[in-house]
mmCIF file of C-alpha atoms in Angstrom:
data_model
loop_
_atom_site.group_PDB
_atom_site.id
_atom_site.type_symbol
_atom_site.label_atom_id
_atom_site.label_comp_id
_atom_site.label_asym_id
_atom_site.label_seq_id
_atom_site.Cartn_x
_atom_site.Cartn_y
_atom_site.Cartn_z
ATOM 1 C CA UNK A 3 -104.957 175.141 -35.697
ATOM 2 C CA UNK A 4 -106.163 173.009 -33.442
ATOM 3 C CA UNK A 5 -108.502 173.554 -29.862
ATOM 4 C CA UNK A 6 -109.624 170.980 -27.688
ATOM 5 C CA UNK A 7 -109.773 168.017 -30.647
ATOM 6 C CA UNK A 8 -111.439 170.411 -33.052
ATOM 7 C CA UNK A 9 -109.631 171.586 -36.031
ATOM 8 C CA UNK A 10 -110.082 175.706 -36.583
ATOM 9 C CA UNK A 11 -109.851 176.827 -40.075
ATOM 10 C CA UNK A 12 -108.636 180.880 -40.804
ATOM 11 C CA UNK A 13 -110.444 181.501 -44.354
ATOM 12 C CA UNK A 14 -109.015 184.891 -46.174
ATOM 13 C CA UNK A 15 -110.343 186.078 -49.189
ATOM 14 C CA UNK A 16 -109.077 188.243 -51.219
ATOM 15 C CA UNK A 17 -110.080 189.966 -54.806
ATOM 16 C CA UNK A 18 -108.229 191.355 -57.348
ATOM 17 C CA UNK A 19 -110.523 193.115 -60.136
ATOM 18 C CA UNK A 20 -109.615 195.431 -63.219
ATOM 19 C CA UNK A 21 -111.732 198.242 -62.467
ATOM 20 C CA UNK A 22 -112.490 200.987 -65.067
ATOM 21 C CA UNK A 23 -113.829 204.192 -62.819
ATOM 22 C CA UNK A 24 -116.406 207.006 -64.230
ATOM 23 C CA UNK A 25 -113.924 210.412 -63.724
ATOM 24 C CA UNK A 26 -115.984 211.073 -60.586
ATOM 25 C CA UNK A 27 -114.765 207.362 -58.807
ATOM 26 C CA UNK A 28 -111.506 207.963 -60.311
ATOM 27 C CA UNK A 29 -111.125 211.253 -58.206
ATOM 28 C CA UNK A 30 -112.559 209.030 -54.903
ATOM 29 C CA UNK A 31 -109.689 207.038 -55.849
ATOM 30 C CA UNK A 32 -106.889 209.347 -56.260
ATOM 31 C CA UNK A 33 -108.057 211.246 -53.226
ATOM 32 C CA UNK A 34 -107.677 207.799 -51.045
ATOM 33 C CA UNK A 35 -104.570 207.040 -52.686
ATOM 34 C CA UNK A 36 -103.098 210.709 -51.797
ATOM 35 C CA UNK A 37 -103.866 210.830 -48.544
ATOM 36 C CA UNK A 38 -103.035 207.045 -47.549
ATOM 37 C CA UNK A 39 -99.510 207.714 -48.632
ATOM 38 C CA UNK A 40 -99.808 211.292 -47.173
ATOM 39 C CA UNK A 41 -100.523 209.601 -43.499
ATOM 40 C CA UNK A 42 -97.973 206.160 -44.023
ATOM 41 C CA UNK A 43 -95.390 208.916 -44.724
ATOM 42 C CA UNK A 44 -96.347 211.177 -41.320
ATOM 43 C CA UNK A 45 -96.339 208.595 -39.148
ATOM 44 C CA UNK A 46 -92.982 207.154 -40.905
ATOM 45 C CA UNK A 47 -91.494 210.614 -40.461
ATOM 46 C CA UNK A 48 -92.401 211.099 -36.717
ATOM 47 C CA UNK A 49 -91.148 207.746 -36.561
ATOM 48 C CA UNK A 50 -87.828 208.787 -37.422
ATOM 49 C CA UNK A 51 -88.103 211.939 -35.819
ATOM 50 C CA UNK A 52 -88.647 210.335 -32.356
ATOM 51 C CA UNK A 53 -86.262 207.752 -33.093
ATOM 52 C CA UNK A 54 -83.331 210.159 -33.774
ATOM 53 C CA UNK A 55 -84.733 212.183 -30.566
ATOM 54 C CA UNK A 56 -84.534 209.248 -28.023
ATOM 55 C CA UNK A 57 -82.284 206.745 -29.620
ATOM 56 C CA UNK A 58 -79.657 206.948 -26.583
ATOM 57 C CA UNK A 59 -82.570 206.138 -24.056
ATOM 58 C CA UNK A 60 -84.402 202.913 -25.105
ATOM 59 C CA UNK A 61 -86.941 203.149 -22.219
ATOM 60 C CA UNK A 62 -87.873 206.510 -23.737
ATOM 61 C CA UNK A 63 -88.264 205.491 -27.206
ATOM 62 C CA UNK A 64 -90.240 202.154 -25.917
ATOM 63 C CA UNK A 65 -93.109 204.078 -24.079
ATOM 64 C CA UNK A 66 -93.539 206.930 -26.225
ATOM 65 C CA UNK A 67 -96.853 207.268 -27.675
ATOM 66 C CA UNK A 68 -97.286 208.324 -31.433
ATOM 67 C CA UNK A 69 -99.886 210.335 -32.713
ATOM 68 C CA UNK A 70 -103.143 208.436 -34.706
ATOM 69 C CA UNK A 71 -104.849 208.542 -37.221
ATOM 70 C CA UNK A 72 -107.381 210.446 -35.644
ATOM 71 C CA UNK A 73 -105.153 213.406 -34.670
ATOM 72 C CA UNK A 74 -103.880 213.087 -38.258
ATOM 73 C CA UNK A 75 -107.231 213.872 -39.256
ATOM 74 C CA UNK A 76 -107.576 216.220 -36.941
ATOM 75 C CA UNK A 77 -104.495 217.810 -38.194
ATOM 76 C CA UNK A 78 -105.201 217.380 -42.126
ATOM 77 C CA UNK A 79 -109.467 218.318 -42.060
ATOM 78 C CA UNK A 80 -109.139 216.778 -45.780
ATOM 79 C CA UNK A 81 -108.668 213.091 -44.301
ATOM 80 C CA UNK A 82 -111.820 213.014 -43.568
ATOM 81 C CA UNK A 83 -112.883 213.105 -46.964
ATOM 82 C CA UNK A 84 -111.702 208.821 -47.695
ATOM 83 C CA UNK A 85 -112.977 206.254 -45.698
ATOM 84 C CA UNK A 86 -111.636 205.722 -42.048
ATOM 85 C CA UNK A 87 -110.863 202.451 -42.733
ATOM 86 C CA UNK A 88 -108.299 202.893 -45.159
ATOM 87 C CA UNK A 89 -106.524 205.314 -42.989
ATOM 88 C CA UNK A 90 -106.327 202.635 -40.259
ATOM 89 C CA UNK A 91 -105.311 200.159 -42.537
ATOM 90 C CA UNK A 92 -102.648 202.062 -43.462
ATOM 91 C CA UNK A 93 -101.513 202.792 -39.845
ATOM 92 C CA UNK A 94 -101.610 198.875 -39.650
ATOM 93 C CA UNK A 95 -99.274 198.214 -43.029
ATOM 94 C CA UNK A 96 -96.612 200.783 -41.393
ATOM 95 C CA UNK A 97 -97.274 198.709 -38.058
ATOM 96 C CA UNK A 98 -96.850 195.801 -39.783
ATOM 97 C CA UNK A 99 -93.713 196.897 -42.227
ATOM 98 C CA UNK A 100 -92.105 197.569 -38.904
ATOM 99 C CA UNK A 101 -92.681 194.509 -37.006
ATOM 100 C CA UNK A 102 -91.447 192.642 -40.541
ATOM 101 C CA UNK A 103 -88.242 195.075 -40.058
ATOM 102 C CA UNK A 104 -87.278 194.116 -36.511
ATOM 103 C CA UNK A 105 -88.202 190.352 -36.767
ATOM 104 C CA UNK A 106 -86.112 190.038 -39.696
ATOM 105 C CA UNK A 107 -83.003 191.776 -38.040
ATOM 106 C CA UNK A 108 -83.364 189.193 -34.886
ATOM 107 C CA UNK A 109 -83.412 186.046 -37.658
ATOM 108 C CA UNK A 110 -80.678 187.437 -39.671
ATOM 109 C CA UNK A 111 -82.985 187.670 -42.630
ATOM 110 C CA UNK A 112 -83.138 190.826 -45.382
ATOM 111 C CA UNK A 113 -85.848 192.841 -44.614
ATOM 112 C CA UNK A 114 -85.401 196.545 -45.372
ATOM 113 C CA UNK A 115 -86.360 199.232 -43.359
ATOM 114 C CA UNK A 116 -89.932 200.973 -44.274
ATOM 115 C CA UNK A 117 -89.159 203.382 -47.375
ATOM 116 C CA UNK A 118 -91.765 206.532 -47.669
ATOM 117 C CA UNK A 119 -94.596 206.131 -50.204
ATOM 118 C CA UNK A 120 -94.082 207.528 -54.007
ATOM 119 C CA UNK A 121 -96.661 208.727 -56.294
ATOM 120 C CA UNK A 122 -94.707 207.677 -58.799
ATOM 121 C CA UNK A 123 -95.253 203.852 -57.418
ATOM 122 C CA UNK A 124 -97.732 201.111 -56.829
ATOM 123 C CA UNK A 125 -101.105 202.807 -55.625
ATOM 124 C CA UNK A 126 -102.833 200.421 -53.403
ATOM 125 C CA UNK A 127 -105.343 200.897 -50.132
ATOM 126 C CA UNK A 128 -106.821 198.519 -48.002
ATOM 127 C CA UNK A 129 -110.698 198.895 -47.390
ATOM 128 C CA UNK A 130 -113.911 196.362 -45.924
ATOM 129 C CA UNK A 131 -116.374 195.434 -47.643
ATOM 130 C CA UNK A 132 -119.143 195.567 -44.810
ATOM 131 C CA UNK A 133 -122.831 194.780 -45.686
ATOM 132 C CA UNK A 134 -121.322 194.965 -49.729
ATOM 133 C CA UNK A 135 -120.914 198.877 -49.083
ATOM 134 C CA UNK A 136 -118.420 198.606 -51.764
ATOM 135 C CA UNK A 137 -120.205 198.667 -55.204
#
């Protein structure tokens, strides 16, 4: 990108690592894992919910305001247990899997509509690594 005659540069990073946990890290995992999904598929279900609710009045189902992750946890005591940020990461990806959905109907591409999370599937989370607080 480029601002007033000076070239901007976006750097990303990103790590992939074989990890092999001690059982303890292995149940941090799982429990991050679990409730990640556990949240992407609340907010997808409300989603629909509210959708099949309102979808005659678009004004409605424009301005309506979803719940958060913080009334999640608020709702669920256990989410407190995994790191926030991987909670609001996974409110983004759901964000994000929607916006992907809706752009790709308005350019005619194939982008399916966000499925609900398996266990059974790919177990991923995204996290920060902030002052190397991961180990």
């Amino acid at each position: 990108r480029i601002n007033g005659g000076r070239l901007l540069l976006n750097i990303n990073k990103a790590v992939k690592v074989r990890i092999y946990p001690t059982p303890l890290e292995q149940e941090i995992l799982n429990k991050t894992f679990g409730w990640c999904r556990l949240l992407w598929n609340q907010m997808l279900a409300e989603r629909n919910k509210v959708y099949q609710q309102l979808k005659e009045d678009s004004e409605a189902l424009r301005v309506h305001k979803y719940k958060t992750e913080k009334e999640y946890k608020q709702e669920f005591k256990f989410m407190t247990e995994v790191d926030s940020k991987t909670l609001q990461y996974a409110t983004r990806h759901l964000l994000e899997a929607f916006q992907n959905f809706f752009k790709g109907l308005k350019e005619a591409r194939k982008v399916g509509y966000p499925r609900f999370k398996s266990k059974k599937h790919k177990q991923t989370y995204t996290t920060f690594n902030i002052n190397n607080n991961i180990k």
